[in-house]
CSV table of C-alpha atoms and ligand atoms in Angstrom, one decimal:
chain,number,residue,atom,x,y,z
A,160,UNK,CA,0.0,0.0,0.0
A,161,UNK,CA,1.3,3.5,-0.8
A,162,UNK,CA,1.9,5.6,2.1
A,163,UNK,CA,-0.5,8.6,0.6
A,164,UNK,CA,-3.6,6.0,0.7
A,165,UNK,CA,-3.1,5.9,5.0
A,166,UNK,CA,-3.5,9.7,4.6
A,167,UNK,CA,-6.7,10.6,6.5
A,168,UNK,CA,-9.3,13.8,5.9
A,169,UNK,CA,-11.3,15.7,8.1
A,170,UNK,CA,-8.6,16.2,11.1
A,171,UNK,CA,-8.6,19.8,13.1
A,172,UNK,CA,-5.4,20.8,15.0
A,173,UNK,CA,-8.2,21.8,17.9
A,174,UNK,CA,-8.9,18.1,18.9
A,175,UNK,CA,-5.0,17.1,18.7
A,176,UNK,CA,-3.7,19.6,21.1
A,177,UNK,CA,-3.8,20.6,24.9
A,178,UNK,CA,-4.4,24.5,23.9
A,179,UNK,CA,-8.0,23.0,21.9
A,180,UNK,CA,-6.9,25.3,19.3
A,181,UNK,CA,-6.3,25.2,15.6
A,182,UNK,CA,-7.7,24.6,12.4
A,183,UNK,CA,-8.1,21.5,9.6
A,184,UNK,CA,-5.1,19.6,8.8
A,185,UNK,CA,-4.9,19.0,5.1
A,186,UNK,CA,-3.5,15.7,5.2
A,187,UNK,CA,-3.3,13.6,8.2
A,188,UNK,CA,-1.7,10.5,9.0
A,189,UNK,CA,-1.1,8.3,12.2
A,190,UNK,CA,1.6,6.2,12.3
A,191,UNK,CA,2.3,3.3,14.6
A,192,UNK,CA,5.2,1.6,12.8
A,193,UNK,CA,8.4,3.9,12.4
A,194,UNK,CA,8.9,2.8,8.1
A,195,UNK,CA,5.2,4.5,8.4
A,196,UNK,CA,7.1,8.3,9.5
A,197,UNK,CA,9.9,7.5,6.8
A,198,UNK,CA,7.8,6.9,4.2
A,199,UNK,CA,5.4,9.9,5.0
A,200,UNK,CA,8.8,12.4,5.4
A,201,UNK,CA,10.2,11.3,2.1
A,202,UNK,CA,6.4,11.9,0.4
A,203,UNK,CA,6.3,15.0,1.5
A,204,UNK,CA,9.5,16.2,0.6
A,205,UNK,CA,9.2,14.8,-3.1
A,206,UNK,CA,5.7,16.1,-3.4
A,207,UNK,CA,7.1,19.5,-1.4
A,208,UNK,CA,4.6,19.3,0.9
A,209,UNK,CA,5.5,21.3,4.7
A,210,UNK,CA,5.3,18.4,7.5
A,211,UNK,CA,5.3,18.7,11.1
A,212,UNK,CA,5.6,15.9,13.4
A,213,UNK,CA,2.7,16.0,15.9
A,214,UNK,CA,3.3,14.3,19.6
A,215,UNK,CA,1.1,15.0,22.1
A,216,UNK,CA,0.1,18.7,20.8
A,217,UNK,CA,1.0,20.0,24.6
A,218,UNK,CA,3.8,22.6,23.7
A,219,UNK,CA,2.3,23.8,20.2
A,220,UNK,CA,0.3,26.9,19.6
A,221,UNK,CA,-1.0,25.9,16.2
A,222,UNK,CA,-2.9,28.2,13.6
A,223,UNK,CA,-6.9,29.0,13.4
A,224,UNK,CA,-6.1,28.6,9.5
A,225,UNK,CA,-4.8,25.0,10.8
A,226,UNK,CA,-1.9,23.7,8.8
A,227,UNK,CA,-1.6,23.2,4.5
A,228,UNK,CA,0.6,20.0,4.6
A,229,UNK,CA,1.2,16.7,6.3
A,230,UNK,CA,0.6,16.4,10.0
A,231,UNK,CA,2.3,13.1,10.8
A,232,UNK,CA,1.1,12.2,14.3
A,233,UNK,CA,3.5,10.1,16.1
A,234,UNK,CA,2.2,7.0,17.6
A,235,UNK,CA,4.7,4.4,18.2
A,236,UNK,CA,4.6,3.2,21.7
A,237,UNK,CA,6.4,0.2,22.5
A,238,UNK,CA,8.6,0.6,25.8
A,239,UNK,CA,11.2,-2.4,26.9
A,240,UNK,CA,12.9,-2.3,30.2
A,241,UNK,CA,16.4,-3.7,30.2
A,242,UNK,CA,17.7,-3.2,33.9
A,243,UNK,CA,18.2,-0.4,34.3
A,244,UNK,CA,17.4,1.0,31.2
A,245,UNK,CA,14.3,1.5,28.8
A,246,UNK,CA,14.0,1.8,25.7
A,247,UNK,CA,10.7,3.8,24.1
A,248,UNK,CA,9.0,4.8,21.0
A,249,UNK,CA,8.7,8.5,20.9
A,250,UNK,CA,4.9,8.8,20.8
A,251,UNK,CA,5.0,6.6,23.9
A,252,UNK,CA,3.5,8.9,26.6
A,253,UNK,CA,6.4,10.8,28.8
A,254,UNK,CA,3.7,11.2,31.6
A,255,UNK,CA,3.4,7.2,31.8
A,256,UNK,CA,6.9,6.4,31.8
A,257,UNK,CA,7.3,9.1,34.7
A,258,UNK,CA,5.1,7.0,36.8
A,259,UNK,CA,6.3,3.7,35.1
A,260,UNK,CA,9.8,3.5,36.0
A,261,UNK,CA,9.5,5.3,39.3
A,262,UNK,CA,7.1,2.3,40.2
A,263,UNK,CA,10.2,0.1,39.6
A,264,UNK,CA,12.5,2.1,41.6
A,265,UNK,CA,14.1,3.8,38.6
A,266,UNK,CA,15.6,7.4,39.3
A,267,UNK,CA,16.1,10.4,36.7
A,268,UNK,CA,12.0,10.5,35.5
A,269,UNK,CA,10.3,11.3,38.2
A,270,UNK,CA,9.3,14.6,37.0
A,271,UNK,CA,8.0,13.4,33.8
A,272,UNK,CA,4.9,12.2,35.6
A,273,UNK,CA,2.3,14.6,34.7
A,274,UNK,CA,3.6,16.3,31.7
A,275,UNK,CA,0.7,15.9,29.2
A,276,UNK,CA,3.7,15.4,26.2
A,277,UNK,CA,4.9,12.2,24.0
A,278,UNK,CA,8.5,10.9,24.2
A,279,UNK,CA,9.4,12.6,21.5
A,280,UNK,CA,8.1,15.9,22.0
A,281,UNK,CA,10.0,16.4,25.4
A,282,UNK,CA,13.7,14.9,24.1
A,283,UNK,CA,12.8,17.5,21.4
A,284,UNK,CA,11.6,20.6,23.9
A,285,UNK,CA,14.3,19.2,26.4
A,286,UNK,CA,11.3,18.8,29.0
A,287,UNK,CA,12.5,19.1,32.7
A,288,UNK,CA,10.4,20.0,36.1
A,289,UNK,CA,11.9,20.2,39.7
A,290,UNK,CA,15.3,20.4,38.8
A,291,UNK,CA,15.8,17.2,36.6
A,292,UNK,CA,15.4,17.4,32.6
A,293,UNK,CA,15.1,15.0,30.0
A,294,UNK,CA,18.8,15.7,29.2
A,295,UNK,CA,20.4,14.2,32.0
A,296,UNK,CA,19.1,10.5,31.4
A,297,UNK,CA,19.0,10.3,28.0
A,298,UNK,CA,21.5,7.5,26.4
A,299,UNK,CA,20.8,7.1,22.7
A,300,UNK,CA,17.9,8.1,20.0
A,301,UNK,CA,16.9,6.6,17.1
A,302,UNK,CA,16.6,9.7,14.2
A,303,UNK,CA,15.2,9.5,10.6
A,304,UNK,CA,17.2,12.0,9.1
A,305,UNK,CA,15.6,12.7,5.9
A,306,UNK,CA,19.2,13.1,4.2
A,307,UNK,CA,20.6,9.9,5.1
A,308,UNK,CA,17.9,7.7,6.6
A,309,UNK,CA,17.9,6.2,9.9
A,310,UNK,CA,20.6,7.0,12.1
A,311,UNK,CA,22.0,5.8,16.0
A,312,UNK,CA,22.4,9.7,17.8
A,313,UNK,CA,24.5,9.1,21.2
A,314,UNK,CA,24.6,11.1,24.6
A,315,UNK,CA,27.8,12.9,23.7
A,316,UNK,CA,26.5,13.7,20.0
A,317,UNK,CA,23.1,15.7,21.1
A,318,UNK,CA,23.2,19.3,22.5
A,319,UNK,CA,20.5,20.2,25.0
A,320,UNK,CA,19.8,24.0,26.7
A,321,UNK,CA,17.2,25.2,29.0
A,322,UNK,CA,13.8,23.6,26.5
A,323,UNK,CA,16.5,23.7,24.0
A,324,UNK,CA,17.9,20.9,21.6
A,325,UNK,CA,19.8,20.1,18.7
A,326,UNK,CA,16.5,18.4,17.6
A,327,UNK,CA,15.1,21.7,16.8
A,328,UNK,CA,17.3,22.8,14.1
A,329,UNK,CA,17.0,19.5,12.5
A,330,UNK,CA,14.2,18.3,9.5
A,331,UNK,CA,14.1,14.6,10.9
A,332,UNK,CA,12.2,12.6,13.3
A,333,UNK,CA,12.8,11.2,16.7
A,334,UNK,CA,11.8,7.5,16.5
A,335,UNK,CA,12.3,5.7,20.0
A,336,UNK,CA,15.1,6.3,22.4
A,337,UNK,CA,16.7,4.5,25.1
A,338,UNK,CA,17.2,6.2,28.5
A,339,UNK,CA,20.0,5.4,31.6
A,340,UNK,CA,18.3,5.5,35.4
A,341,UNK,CA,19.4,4.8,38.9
A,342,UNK,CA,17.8,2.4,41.5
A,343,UNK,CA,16.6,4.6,44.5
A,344,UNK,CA,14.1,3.0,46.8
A,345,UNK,CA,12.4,6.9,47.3
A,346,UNK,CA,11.8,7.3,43.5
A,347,UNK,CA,8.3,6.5,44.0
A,348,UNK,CA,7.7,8.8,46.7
A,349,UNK,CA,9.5,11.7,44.7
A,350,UNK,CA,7.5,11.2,41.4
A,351,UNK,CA,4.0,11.5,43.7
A,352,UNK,CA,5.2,14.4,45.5
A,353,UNK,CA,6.1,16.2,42.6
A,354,UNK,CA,2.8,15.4,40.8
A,355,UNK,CA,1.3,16.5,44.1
A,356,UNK,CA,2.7,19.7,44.0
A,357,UNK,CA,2.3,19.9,39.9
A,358,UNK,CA,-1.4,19.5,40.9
A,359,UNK,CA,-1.8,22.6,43.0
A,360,UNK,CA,0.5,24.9,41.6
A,361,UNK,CA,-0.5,24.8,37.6
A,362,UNK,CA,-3.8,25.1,35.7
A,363,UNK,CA,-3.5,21.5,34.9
A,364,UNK,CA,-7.0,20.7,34.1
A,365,UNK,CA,-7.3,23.8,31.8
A,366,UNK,CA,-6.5,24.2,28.5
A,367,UNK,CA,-3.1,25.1,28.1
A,368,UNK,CA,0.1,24.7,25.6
A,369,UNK,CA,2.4,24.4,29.4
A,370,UNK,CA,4.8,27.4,29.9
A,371,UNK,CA,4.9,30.3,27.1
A,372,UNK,CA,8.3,31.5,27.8
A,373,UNK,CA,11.6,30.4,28.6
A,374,UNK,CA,12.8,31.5,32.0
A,375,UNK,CA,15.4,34.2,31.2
A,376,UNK,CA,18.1,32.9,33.7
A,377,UNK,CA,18.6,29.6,36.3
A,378,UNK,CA,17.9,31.8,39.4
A,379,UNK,CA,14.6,33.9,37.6
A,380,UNK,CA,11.8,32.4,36.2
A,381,UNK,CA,9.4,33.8,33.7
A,382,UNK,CA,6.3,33.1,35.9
A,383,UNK,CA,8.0,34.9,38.6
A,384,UNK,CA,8.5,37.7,36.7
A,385,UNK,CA,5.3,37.7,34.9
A,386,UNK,CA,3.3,37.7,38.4
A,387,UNK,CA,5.5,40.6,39.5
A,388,UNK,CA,4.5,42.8,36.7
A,389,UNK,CA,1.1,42.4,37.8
A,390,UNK,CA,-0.4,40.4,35.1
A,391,UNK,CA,-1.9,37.5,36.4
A,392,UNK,CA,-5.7,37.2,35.1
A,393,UNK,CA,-5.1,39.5,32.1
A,394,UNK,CA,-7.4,38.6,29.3
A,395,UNK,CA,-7.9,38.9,25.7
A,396,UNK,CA,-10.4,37.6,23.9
A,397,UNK,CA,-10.9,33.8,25.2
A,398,UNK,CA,-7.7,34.1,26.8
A,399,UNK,CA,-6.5,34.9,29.7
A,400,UNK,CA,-2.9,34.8,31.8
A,401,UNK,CA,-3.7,31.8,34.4
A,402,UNK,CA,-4.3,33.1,37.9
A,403,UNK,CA,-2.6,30.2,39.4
A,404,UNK,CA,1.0,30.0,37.2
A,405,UNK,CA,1.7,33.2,35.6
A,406,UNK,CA,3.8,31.5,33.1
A,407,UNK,CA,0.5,29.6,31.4
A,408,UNK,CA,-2.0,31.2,28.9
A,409,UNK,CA,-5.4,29.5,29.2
A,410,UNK,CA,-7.5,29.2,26.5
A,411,UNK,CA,-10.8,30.1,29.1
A,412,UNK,CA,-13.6,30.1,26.4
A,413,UNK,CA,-13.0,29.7,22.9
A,414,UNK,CA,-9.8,31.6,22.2
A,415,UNK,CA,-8.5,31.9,19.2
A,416,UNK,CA,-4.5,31.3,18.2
A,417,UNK,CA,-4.8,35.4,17.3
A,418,UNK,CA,-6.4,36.0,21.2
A,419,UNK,CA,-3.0,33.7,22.3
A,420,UNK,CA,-0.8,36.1,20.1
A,421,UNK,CA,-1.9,38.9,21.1
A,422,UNK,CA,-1.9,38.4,25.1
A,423,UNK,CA,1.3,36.6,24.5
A,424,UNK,CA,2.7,40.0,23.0
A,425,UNK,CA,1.0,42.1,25.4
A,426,UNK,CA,2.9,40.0,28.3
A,427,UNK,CA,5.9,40.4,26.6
A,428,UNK,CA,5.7,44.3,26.0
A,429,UNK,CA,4.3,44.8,29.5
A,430,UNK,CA,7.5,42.7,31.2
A,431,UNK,CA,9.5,44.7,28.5
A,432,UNK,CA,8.6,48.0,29.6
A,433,UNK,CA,9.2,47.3,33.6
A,434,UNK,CA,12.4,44.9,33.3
A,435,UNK,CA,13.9,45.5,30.5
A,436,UNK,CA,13.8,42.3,29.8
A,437,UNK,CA,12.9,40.4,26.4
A,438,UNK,CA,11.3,36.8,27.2
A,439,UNK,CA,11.4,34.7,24.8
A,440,UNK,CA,8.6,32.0,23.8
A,441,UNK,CA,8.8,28.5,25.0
A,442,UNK,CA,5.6,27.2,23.0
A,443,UNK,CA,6.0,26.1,19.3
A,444,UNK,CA,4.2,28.8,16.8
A,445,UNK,CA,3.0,26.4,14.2
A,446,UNK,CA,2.0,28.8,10.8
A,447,UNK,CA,-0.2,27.5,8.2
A,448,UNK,CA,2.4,27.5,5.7
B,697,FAD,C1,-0.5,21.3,31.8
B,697,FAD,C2,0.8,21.2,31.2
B,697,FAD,C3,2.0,21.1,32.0
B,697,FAD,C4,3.3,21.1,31.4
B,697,FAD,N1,4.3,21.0,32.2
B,697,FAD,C5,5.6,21.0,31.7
B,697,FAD,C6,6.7,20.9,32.6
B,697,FAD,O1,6.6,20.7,33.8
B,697,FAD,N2,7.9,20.9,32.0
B,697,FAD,C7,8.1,21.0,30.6
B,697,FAD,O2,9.3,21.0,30.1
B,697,FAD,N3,7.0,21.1,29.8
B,697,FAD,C8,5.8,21.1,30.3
B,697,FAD,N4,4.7,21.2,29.5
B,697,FAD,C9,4.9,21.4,28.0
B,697,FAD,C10,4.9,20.1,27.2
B,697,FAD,O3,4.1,19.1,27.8
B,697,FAD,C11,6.3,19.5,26.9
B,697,FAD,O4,7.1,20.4,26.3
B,697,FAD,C12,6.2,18.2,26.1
B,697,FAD,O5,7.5,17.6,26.2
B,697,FAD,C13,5.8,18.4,24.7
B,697,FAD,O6,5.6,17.1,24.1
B,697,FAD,P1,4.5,16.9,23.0
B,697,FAD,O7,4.6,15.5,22.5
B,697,FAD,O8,3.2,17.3,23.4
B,697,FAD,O9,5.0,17.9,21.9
B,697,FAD,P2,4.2,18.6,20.7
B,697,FAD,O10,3.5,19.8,21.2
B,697,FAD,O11,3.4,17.6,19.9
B,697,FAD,O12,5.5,19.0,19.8
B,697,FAD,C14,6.4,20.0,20.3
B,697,FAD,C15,7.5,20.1,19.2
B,697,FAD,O13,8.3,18.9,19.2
B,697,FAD,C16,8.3,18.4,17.9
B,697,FAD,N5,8.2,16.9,18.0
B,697,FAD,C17,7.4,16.2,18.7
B,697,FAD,N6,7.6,14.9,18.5
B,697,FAD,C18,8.7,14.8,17.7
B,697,FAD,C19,9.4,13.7,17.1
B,697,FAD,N7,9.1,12.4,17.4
B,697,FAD,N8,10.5,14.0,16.3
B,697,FAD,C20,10.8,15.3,16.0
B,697,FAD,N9,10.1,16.3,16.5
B,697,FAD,C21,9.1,16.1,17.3
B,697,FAD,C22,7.1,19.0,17.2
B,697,FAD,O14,7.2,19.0,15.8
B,697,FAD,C23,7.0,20.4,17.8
B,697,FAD,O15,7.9,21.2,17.2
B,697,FAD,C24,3.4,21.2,30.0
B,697,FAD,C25,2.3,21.3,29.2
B,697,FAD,C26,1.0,21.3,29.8
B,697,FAD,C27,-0.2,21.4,28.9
C-alpha cells in the first residue's frame, strides 16, 4: 500500500492539542510503525509538501487557519525495560513512563509524571520540572534523518539547553530512544510528591500549551517575573494569563491562536517596559504554511 492511501481527511489541530486550538489539517496521518514516518517524510518532501511531526500537541500553539501539509502524528509506543534502562517509541507517553519507571525504583523520571507530552516531543523541547530534565538521562535516539535515513544519535552527539535541543534545528524525526536510570528505593515517593505539588501549583485541568516562555536565567523564572509585573488574570479575547501560574495562557472560552498572540505580546511588552527584559517564547508557533 502506498503511504498517501493511510493519509486521512477531516482532522482539526483543535482536537490534537492541549491548547484545543487550531484549524483542519490537510492531510493527516497516524503512524504506529516507524517505516510508516519514513515513508510519510520522504512523500512530502518529493511532493514538497510542509510536514510537522505532531506528539502530544501540549507545547504547540497551532494556527486557526490550521496547517496546509502533512501532520504526521507520532504514535509508536512500545517501551522495553532492560535493567536499568528502557528503551521507548517516541509517541510513547512521557507522563506514563514518569510513573512507570519510578514504580520500579528507577531514578532520573520522576518529573516526567504529569507532563501531558509524547516521548518525543519532550527529548525534542528538552522537558525538565523540579530540577531534573530530560537531558540528563538520556543514552541514545533513534533519528530518521531525511538526508541519510535512519541513524544511531548518542549522549555525547546531542546538545541540550534550557527547552533547547539540537532536535530543533534539525528536518528529521525522533523514532524511539533509550534512557540510563538509577535504582533509588524513594523514587516512587518523589514522582508522587512532585505530581502532588504539579497538581496545585499549575492550571492543569485547563486548556493550556504548558509554559509560554523560557525562564530568562537559572535563578529567575518567567512566571515569577510575569506575576510581579502584575499580570496574572489578564485577558484577551478567550484568553487569559492563568491566575494560578503566571507563566500559562489559558484558553478560558473559545480563544482563538490570534487572542493567544496577542496576550502573548502584550505580556511580553508589558514585562519589556518594567524589566527591560525580552522573554522569549517557549511554545511552538505552528503557521499555516
Ligand atoms: C498542563 C501542562 C503542563 C506542562 N508541564 C511541563 C513541565 O513541567 N515541563 C516541561 O518541560 N514542559 C511542560 N509542558 C509542555 C509540554 O508538555 C512538553 O514540552 C512536552 O514535552 C511536549 O511534548 P508533545 O509530544 O506534546 O510535543 P508537541 O507539542 O506535539 O510538539 C512540540 C515540538 O516537538 C516536535 N516533535 C514532537 N515529537 C517529535 C518527534 N518524534 N520527532 C521530531 N520532532 C518532534 C514537534 O514537531 C514540535 O515542534 C506542560 C504542558 C501542559 C499542557
Amino acid at each position: 500500500m502506498r503511504i498517501e492511501e493511510l493519509f486521512r481527511n477531516g482532522h482539526s489541530l483543535k482536537e490534537l492539542s492541549t491548547f484545543g486550538i487550531g484549524g483542519p489539517i490537510r492531510f493527516y496521518l497516524e503512524v504506529s510503525q516507524i517505516f510508516e514516518i519514513q515513508q510519510a517524510i520522504e512523500w512530502a518532501l518529493v511532493h514538497k509538501v510542509p510536514y510537522f511531526i505532531l506528539g502530544k500537541g501540549s507545547n504547540s500553539l497551532f494556527d486557526d487557519r490550521g496547517f496546509n501539509g502533512l501532520v504526521i502524528h507520532n504514535k509508536i509506543d512500545f517501551c522495553n525495560y532492560d535493567g536499568c534502562c528502557v528503551s521507548v517509541g517516541a509517541g510513547y507517553s512521557f507522563s506514563l513512563l514518569g510513573s512507570q519507571t519510578a514504580k520500579r525504583g528507577l531514578s532520573g523520571l520522576e518529573f516526567a509524571s504529569g507532563i501531558p507530552g509524547s516521548v518525543g516531543g519532550a527529548i525534542y523541547m528538552n522537558a525538565g520540572a523540579n530540577g531534573q530534565e530530560t537531558a540528563q538521562v538520556i543514552e541514545e535516539v533513534l533519528y530518521f534523518d531525511p538526508s541519510c535515513g535512519d541513524k544511531i544519535i548518542s549522549r555525547e552527539q546531542m546538545a541540550f539547553g534550557h527547552r533547547e535541543s539540537s532536535f530543533q534545528s534539525m528536518r528529521g524525526a525522533i523514532l524511539s530512544a533509550r534512557f540510563k536510570l538509577t535504582e533509588n528505593n524513594d523514587a516512587r515517593k518523589n514522582q508522587l510528591a512532585y505530581i502532588n505539588y504539579r497538581m496545585t501549583s499549575q492550571p492543569y485541568n485547563e486548556k493550556s500549551a504548558g509554559c509560554v516562555f523560557r525562564n530568562p536565567s537559572k535563578e529567575l523564572s518567567a512566571g515569577a517575573l510575569i506575576d510581579q509585573c502584575g499580570l496574572k488574570g489578564l485577558r484577551y479575547g478567550g484568553a487569559e494569563v492563568s491566575r494560578i501560574h503566571a507563566n500559562f495562557i489559558v484558553n478560558i472560552s473559545q480563544a482563538s491562536s490570534a487572542d493567544v498572540m496577542a496576550l502573548i505580546q502584550q505580556v511580553q511588552q508589558q514585562v519589556y517596559e518594567k524589566t527591560k527584559i525580552k522573554l522569549e517564547y517557549e511554545v511552538r508557533l505552528v503557521p499555516f504554511e
